[in-house]
Amino acid sequence: HGVEIVQADGAKSRILADAVILTTGGFSNDKTSDSLLREFAPHLSGFPTTNGTWATGDGVKLARRLGATLVDMDKVQLHPTGLIDPKDPASATKYLGPEALRGSGGVLLNKRGERFVNELDLRSVVSKAIMDQGDEYPGSNGSTFAFCVLNDAAVKLFGVNALNFYAKTLGLFKRVEDVEGLAQLIGCELSTLRSTLEAYEELSKTSRQCPKTRKSVYPCVVGPQGPFYVAFVTPSVHYTMGGCLISPAAEIQMEGSDSSFFGHRRPILGLFGAGEVTGGVHGRNRLGGNSLLECVVFGRIAGDRAATILQKKPSPLSFTTWASVILREVREGGMYGTGSRVLRFNLPGALQRSGLRLGEFIAIRGEWDGQKLIGYYSPITLPDDLGVIGILARSDKGTLREWISALQPGDAVEMKGCGGLVIERRFSEQHLYFGGHRLKKLCLIAGGTGVAPMLQIIRAALKKPFIDTIESVRLIYAAEDVSELTYRELLEKHQKSSNGKFRTTFVLNRPPPMWTDGVGFVDKSVLSSYVQQPAEDLLVVICGPPVMQRIVKGCLKGLGYNMALVRTVDEADSKAPSKM
């Protein structure tokens, strides 16, 4: 791992490191031959930018060549008030006229001396309104612009010294003494301008809603009395919301890496990102100030997580001692089902594996309302997943569930392994084994959150190398109603793309109208219809309420299945080697 540096003269050097954190910024000023701006937002490639010449997306391009997933690359933000320099109006880089200019009371006028927008509206709205006016600044290569006008009251709110920097140091503001001088600078009819400012003065004094722009908040009173301080402002490319997709642990995610099943992706090992080089944090448009917040939050996370690369212990979880882990991510609602939460915890080291075997479950310990609590869960992540372990938990009544429901990212809990069903993965043979039996078929029968261990087994069986030797995987998933089905859409989607190897049957006690899957409970009729025929290479795994487990086992025994290969998830294989 590390970085190779190529100097302008072609000289190369290397810095070796266990981890690399990309903080190289966005691509708002990418005018290069392989411009990301031209590739993903070509309609904005001709706009000026508030970014310096460094903002060419170099880090994004580096990560892309390494196979990183890019996200939201077409989401590019225009800032409405890039400041045109009258001495160099065609410059592709503009000083940013901050939100505070309008937030302190500055008004925007077109070349006719009219207001045309709520100055305090979203950046995207104000930018579009300026462009819709169609006023081009002379010699600017076609930049549409407006006049940003402040009076003494607005300057006082903005800060006299701050305005002096823009006006006197940079020469980006002009001062005119009265409304006549302002009309001359704008080049509009004095009567129109005076009428505009008188109407605005009345609105800002009475805080009435403007009938034209619907503005109802006025930082200060602005009227036809001078002096005025005027800047020429133009929409400019300001921020790129797109970039490298990162995990909640700031790990840059790999393209096409197991992302279709249960929403898991694999990170590019040892590569982290923070700031504008990343994407997906802000959605379609960024709120002002949130880029600094993003840098602080994910910068710290990236630094903390990258430092754990040095953790040399390969596996943190044992059956005898508790290990502290940090909750990194919570997902609930939607595809995760009503009353269910998916929690993903950081293992102590970013490159550590859990140390568990396929099918083993974990204990989680913590304190809630003065009580010491322990809960038992099956991981939904694979033992091979680096740096993370995930569980599916109910989030409804009961002290333990209330505690799990209250956990938030950043909270610490203690965790250890607890045994249970173990399915051997023999990678050299490319086969799964249980109790000495080579498995070609799996039938997984789950009730409610009993689907959690099944998700791990499904993911393992339908992943190389075992997908090449597994003939069929069936999931019978029972719940009260549709809202309780976790991952239903993803399971159905995966069924369609598995070339017939994976099949899911849902059984509902309260089915909706037109329901075509199972109805009622998992009984002998359901089992005889959906479980594969008895065979020595078929393992049936059951997880659900105790009553359901007893009924299912009794039915399968009556149907002639080998009960040594019909197991609940808490039944260990007596032939499997023990683990301390």
Coordinates of C-alpha atoms in Angstrom, one line a residue, residues 179-571:
V179 CA -30.3 55.9 -6.4
E180 CA -29.4 58.0 -9.5
G181 CA -25.9 56.6 -9.4
L182 CA -27.2 53.1 -9.0
A183 CA -29.6 53.5 -12.0
Q184 CA -26.6 54.8 -14.1
L185 CA -24.4 51.8 -13.0
I186 CA -27.2 49.3 -13.8
G187 CA -28.2 51.1 -17.0
C188 CA -31.9 51.0 -16.2
E189 CA -34.8 53.6 -16.0
L190 CA -34.5 55.6 -12.8
S191 CA -38.3 55.5 -12.3
T192 CA -38.3 51.6 -12.5
L193 CA -35.4 51.3 -10.0
R194 CA -36.9 53.8 -7.6
S195 CA -40.3 52.0 -7.7
T196 CA -38.5 48.7 -7.0
L197 CA -36.6 50.0 -4.0
E198 CA -39.6 51.9 -2.6
A199 CA -41.8 48.8 -2.8
Y200 CA -39.0 46.7 -1.2
E201 CA -38.6 49.3 1.6
E202 CA -42.2 49.0 2.5
L203 CA -42.1 45.2 2.5
S204 CA -39.0 45.1 4.6
K205 CA -40.4 47.6 7.1
T206 CA -43.6 45.7 7.6
S207 CA -42.3 42.1 7.0
R208 CA -45.1 41.4 4.6
Q209 CA -44.8 38.7 2.0
C210 CA -43.6 39.9 -1.4
P211 CA -46.4 39.1 -3.8
K212 CA -43.9 38.5 -6.6
T213 CA -41.1 36.5 -5.0
R214 CA -43.0 35.3 -1.8
K215 CA -40.1 36.6 0.3
S216 CA -41.3 37.2 3.9
V217 CA -38.0 37.4 5.9
Y218 CA -36.1 40.6 5.6
P219 CA -32.7 40.9 7.4
C220 CA -32.8 44.7 7.2
V221 CA -34.6 47.6 5.6
V222 CA -33.4 48.4 2.1
G223 CA -34.9 51.4 0.2
P224 CA -34.0 54.1 -2.3
Q225 CA -31.6 55.9 0.1
G226 CA -27.9 55.5 -0.6
P227 CA -25.1 54.8 -0.5
F228 CA -25.1 51.5 -2.2
Y229 CA -22.5 48.8 -2.6
V230 CA -22.8 46.8 -5.8
A231 CA -21.3 43.5 -7.1
F232 CA -21.9 41.7 -10.3
V233 CA -22.8 38.1 -9.5
T234 CA -23.0 35.0 -11.8
P235 CA -24.0 31.4 -11.2
S236 CA -20.8 29.4 -10.9
V237 CA -20.0 25.7 -10.3
H238 CA -19.4 25.5 -6.6
Y239 CA -19.5 22.0 -5.3
T240 CA -19.7 18.4 -6.7
M241 CA -22.0 16.2 -4.7
G242 CA -20.7 13.1 -6.5
G243 CA -17.5 11.1 -5.9
C244 CA -16.3 7.9 -4.3
L245 CA -18.9 5.9 -2.4
I246 CA -17.8 5.4 1.2
S247 CA -19.1 3.2 4.0
P248 CA -20.1 4.7 7.3
A249 CA -16.5 3.9 8.3
A250 CA -15.2 6.1 5.4
E251 CA -13.9 3.1 3.5
I252 CA -14.0 3.6 -0.3
Q253 CA -16.3 1.0 -1.8
M254 CA -15.4 -1.3 -4.7
E255 CA -17.5 -1.3 -7.8
G256 CA -19.8 -4.3 -8.3
S257 CA -18.7 -6.0 -5.2
D258 CA -21.5 -8.3 -3.9
S259 CA -23.7 -5.2 -3.9
S260 CA -26.8 -6.8 -5.2
F261 CA -27.4 -9.0 -2.2
F262 CA -28.4 -7.5 1.2
G263 CA -26.8 -4.2 0.3
H264 CA -23.2 -5.2 1.2
R265 CA -20.2 -3.9 -0.7
R266 CA -16.5 -4.7 -0.2
P267 CA -14.1 -1.9 0.5
I268 CA -10.9 -1.3 -1.4
L269 CA -8.6 -2.5 1.4
G270 CA -6.7 0.3 3.1
L271 CA -8.3 3.1 1.1
F272 CA -10.4 5.7 2.9
G273 CA -12.0 9.0 1.8
A274 CA -13.3 12.2 3.3
G275 CA -14.6 15.5 2.0
E276 CA -15.6 16.4 -1.6
V277 CA -13.7 13.4 -3.1
T278 CA -16.5 11.3 -1.7
G279 CA -20.1 11.1 -2.9
G280 CA -23.6 10.2 -1.7
V281 CA -23.5 12.1 1.6
H282 CA -25.5 15.2 0.4
G283 CA -28.0 13.7 -2.0
R284 CA -29.1 15.9 -5.0
N285 CA -28.0 19.2 -3.5
R286 CA -25.8 20.3 -0.6
L287 CA -27.0 22.6 2.2
G288 CA -24.7 25.5 2.9
G289 CA -22.1 24.8 5.6
N290 CA -22.6 21.0 5.4
S291 CA -19.3 20.5 3.4
L292 CA -17.3 21.6 6.5
L293 CA -19.5 19.3 8.7
E294 CA -18.8 16.4 6.3
C295 CA -15.1 17.0 6.4
V296 CA -15.0 17.1 10.2
V297 CA -17.2 14.0 10.7
F298 CA -15.8 11.8 8.0
G299 CA -12.3 13.2 8.3
R300 CA -12.2 12.0 11.9
I301 CA -13.9 8.7 11.1
A302 CA -11.4 8.1 8.3
G303 CA -8.4 8.9 10.5
D304 CA -9.6 6.8 13.4
R305 CA -10.5 3.8 11.1
A306 CA -7.3 4.0 9.1
A307 CA -5.3 3.9 12.3
T308 CA -6.9 0.5 13.1
I309 CA -5.1 -1.0 10.1
L310 CA -2.2 -1.4 12.4
Q311 CA -4.3 -3.8 14.6
K312 CA -2.3 -7.1 14.1
K313 CA -4.7 -9.5 15.8
P314 CA -6.4 -11.3 13.0
S315 CA -9.7 -12.1 14.8
P316 CA -11.1 -10.1 17.7
L317 CA -14.0 -12.3 18.8
S318 CA -13.5 -15.4 21.0
F319 CA -15.8 -17.6 23.1
T320 CA -14.2 -16.7 26.4
T321 CA -13.6 -12.9 26.4
W322 CA -15.6 -9.9 25.5
A323 CA -14.4 -7.4 22.8
S324 CA -15.5 -3.8 22.6
V325 CA -17.1 -2.9 19.2
I326 CA -18.5 0.4 17.9
L327 CA -21.9 0.6 16.1
R328 CA -21.2 2.2 12.7
E329 CA -24.5 2.0 10.9
V330 CA -28.3 1.5 11.6
R331 CA -30.8 0.8 8.9
E332 CA -34.5 0.3 9.5
G333 CA -37.9 0.6 7.8
G334 CA -38.5 0.1 4.1
M335 CA -37.0 -3.1 2.8
Y336 CA -35.8 -4.0 6.3
G337 CA -39.4 -4.6 7.5
T338 CA -41.6 -3.1 10.2
G339 CA -40.0 -3.4 13.7
S340 CA -36.6 -4.6 12.4
R341 CA -33.2 -2.9 12.5
V342 CA -30.0 -3.9 10.8
L343 CA -27.0 -2.9 12.9
R344 CA -23.5 -3.0 11.6
F345 CA -20.6 -2.8 14.0
N346 CA -17.0 -2.0 13.4
L347 CA -14.6 -4.7 14.5
P348 CA -11.6 -3.2 16.4
G349 CA -9.4 -3.5 13.3
A350 CA -10.4 -2.4 9.7
L351 CA -8.8 -5.6 8.3
Q352 CA -10.0 -8.0 11.0
R353 CA -12.4 -10.9 10.4
S354 CA -14.8 -11.8 13.1
G355 CA -13.1 -15.2 13.8
L356 CA -16.5 -16.9 13.8
R357 CA -17.5 -19.8 11.5
L358 CA -20.5 -19.9 9.2
G359 CA -23.6 -20.4 11.4
E360 CA -22.2 -19.4 14.7
F361 CA -23.9 -16.7 16.6
I362 CA -22.8 -13.9 19.0
A363 CA -23.7 -12.4 22.3
I364 CA -23.9 -8.6 22.8
R365 CA -23.6 -7.1 26.2
G366 CA -24.4 -3.6 27.4
E367 CA -26.2 -1.5 30.0
W368 CA -29.7 0.1 29.7
D369 CA -31.6 2.0 32.4
G370 CA -29.2 0.6 35.1
Q371 CA -29.6 -3.0 34.0
K372 CA -26.9 -5.3 32.6
L373 CA -28.3 -6.8 29.4
I374 CA -27.1 -9.6 27.1
G375 CA -28.7 -10.5 23.8
Y376 CA -28.0 -13.3 21.3
Y377 CA -27.9 -12.8 17.6
S378 CA -26.9 -14.5 14.4
P379 CA -24.6 -12.3 12.1
I380 CA -26.0 -11.5 8.7
T381 CA -22.5 -10.7 7.5
L382 CA -20.0 -13.4 6.5
P383 CA -17.1 -14.5 8.6
D384 CA -14.9 -13.2 5.7
D385 CA -16.2 -9.6 5.8
L386 CA -13.4 -7.4 6.9
G387 CA -13.7 -5.0 9.7
V388 CA -17.5 -5.3 10.2
I389 CA -20.1 -7.6 11.7
G390 CA -23.9 -7.1 11.2
I391 CA -27.0 -8.3 12.9
L392 CA -30.8 -8.1 12.3
A393 CA -32.8 -7.3 15.5
R394 CA -36.3 -6.6 16.5
S395 CA -36.9 -3.0 17.8
D396 CA -40.2 -3.2 19.7
K397 CA -41.3 -4.0 23.3
G398 CA -39.1 -5.5 26.0
T399 CA -36.1 -4.2 27.9
L400 CA -33.5 -5.8 25.6
R401 CA -35.2 -4.7 22.4
E402 CA -35.6 -1.2 23.8
W403 CA -31.9 -1.1 24.4
I404 CA -31.2 -2.3 20.9
S405 CA -33.6 0.2 19.5
A406 CA -31.9 3.1 21.4
L407 CA -28.4 2.3 20.1
Q408 CA -27.0 4.9 17.7
P409 CA -23.9 5.1 15.5
G410 CA -20.9 5.7 17.7
D411 CA -22.2 3.7 20.7
A412 CA -20.0 1.0 22.1
V413 CA -21.1 -2.5 23.1
E414 CA -19.3 -5.7 24.1
M415 CA -19.4 -8.8 21.9
K416 CA -18.2 -12.4 21.9
G417 CA -18.8 -15.7 20.1
C418 CA -21.4 -18.2 21.3
G419 CA -21.3 -21.3 19.1
G420 CA -24.3 -22.8 17.4
L421 CA -24.8 -24.5 14.1
V422 CA -21.6 -24.7 12.1
I423 CA -21.5 -25.2 8.3
E424 CA -18.1 -26.0 7.1
R425 CA -16.8 -24.1 4.1
R426 CA -14.1 -26.2 2.4
F427 CA -12.7 -23.7 -0.1
S428 CA -10.2 -26.2 -1.6
E429 CA -13.0 -28.6 -2.5
Q430 CA -15.5 -25.8 -3.2
H431 CA -18.1 -27.6 -1.1
L432 CA -20.2 -27.0 2.0
Y433 CA -20.2 -29.7 4.6
F434 CA -22.3 -30.5 7.7
G435 CA -21.8 -33.6 9.9
G436 CA -19.6 -35.2 7.4
H437 CA -22.2 -34.8 4.6
R438 CA -21.2 -32.9 1.5
L439 CA -24.1 -30.5 0.8
K440 CA -25.6 -29.8 -2.6
K441 CA -29.0 -28.6 -1.4
L442 CA -30.1 -26.3 1.5
C443 CA -33.6 -25.6 2.8
L444 CA -33.8 -22.7 5.2
I445 CA -37.1 -22.3 7.2
A446 CA -37.4 -19.0 9.1
G447 CA -40.1 -17.3 11.2
G448 CA -39.9 -13.6 11.8
T449 CA -36.3 -12.4 12.7
G450 CA -35.3 -16.0 12.5
V451 CA -34.4 -15.1 8.9
A452 CA -31.2 -13.5 10.2
P453 CA -29.0 -16.6 10.2
M454 CA -30.5 -17.7 6.9
L455 CA -29.3 -14.5 5.3
Q456 CA -25.7 -15.3 6.1
I457 CA -26.1 -18.9 4.9
I458 CA -27.7 -17.8 1.7
R459 CA -25.0 -15.3 1.0
A460 CA -22.3 -17.8 1.6
A461 CA -23.9 -20.6 -0.5
L462 CA -24.6 -18.3 -3.5
K463 CA -21.1 -16.8 -3.5
K464 CA -18.1 -18.3 -5.3
P465 CA -16.7 -20.9 -5.0
F466 CA -19.8 -22.6 -3.5
I467 CA -22.4 -21.4 -6.0
D468 CA -20.7 -23.7 -8.5
T469 CA -21.4 -26.8 -6.5
I470 CA -24.7 -25.9 -4.8
E471 CA -27.7 -27.2 -6.8
S472 CA -30.5 -25.4 -4.9
V473 CA -31.2 -23.1 -2.0
R474 CA -34.7 -22.7 -0.8
L475 CA -36.0 -20.3 1.8
I476 CA -39.4 -20.7 3.5
Y477 CA -40.0 -17.4 5.3
A478 CA -43.0 -17.0 7.6
A479 CA -44.3 -13.8 9.1
E480 CA -47.5 -12.3 10.4
D481 CA -48.0 -9.9 7.4
V482 CA -46.1 -8.4 4.5
S483 CA -44.7 -5.5 6.6
E484 CA -42.7 -7.8 8.7
L485 CA -40.8 -9.4 5.8
T486 CA -37.2 -8.2 5.9
Y487 CA -35.3 -7.9 2.6
R488 CA -38.3 -9.2 0.7
E489 CA -37.6 -7.1 -2.5
L490 CA -33.9 -8.1 -2.5
L491 CA -34.7 -11.8 -1.9
E492 CA -37.2 -11.7 -4.8
K493 CA -34.7 -9.9 -7.0
H494 CA -32.0 -12.4 -6.2
Q495 CA -34.3 -15.2 -6.9
K496 CA -34.8 -13.9 -10.5
S497 CA -31.1 -13.5 -11.1
S498 CA -29.9 -16.9 -9.6
N499 CA -30.6 -19.1 -12.6
G500 CA -33.0 -21.2 -10.6
K501 CA -30.6 -22.0 -7.8
F502 CA -32.4 -19.8 -5.2
R503 CA -36.1 -19.8 -4.5
T504 CA -38.0 -18.0 -1.7
T505 CA -41.5 -18.9 -0.5
F506 CA -43.2 -16.4 1.8
V507 CA -45.9 -17.7 4.2
L508 CA -48.2 -15.1 5.8
N509 CA -50.7 -15.5 8.6
R510 CA -52.5 -12.3 7.4
P511 CA -51.9 -12.2 3.7
P512 CA -53.0 -9.2 1.6
P513 CA -55.5 -9.6 -1.2
M514 CA -54.3 -11.5 -4.3
W515 CA -51.5 -13.1 -2.3
T516 CA -50.1 -16.1 -4.2
D517 CA -47.5 -17.6 -1.8
G518 CA -48.2 -19.6 1.3
V519 CA -51.0 -18.8 3.8
G520 CA -51.3 -19.6 7.5
F521 CA -48.4 -21.4 9.2
V522 CA -45.5 -23.6 8.2
D523 CA -47.2 -27.0 8.4
K524 CA -46.9 -30.4 6.8
S525 CA -48.7 -29.1 3.6
V526 CA -46.3 -26.2 3.2
L527 CA -43.2 -28.4 3.9
S528 CA -44.2 -31.1 1.4
S529 CA -44.9 -28.5 -1.2
Y530 CA -41.7 -26.4 -0.9
V531 CA -38.9 -28.4 0.7
Q532 CA -36.6 -30.4 -1.6
Q533 CA -37.0 -34.2 -1.5
P534 CA -35.2 -36.1 1.3
A535 CA -31.5 -36.7 0.4
E536 CA -28.2 -37.2 2.2
D537 CA -26.8 -34.0 0.6
L538 CA -29.7 -31.8 1.8
L539 CA -29.4 -29.8 5.0
V540 CA -32.6 -28.3 6.5
V541 CA -32.0 -25.4 8.9
I542 CA -34.8 -24.0 11.1
C543 CA -34.9 -20.7 13.1
G544 CA -38.0 -19.2 14.6
P545 CA -40.2 -19.3 17.7
P546 CA -39.8 -22.6 19.7
V547 CA -43.3 -23.8 18.9
M548 CA -42.7 -23.4 15.2
Q549 CA -39.4 -25.2 15.4
R550 CA -41.0 -28.2 17.2
I551 CA -43.8 -28.4 14.7
V552 CA -41.5 -28.2 11.7
K553 CA -39.2 -30.8 13.0
G554 CA -42.1 -33.2 13.8
C555 CA -43.5 -32.7 10.3
L556 CA -40.2 -33.3 8.6
K557 CA -39.6 -36.5 10.6
G558 CA -43.0 -37.7 9.5
L559 CA -42.1 -36.9 5.9
G560 CA -39.1 -39.2 6.1
Y561 CA -36.2 -36.7 6.3
N562 CA -32.9 -37.6 7.9
M563 CA -33.2 -35.8 11.3
A564 CA -29.4 -35.7 11.6
L565 CA -29.6 -33.2 8.7
V566 CA -32.6 -31.3 10.1
R567 CA -31.3 -28.7 12.6
T568 CA -32.2 -25.6 14.4
V569 CA -29.5 -22.9 14.4
D570 CA -28.6 -23.4 18.0
E571 CA -27.8 -27.1 17.5

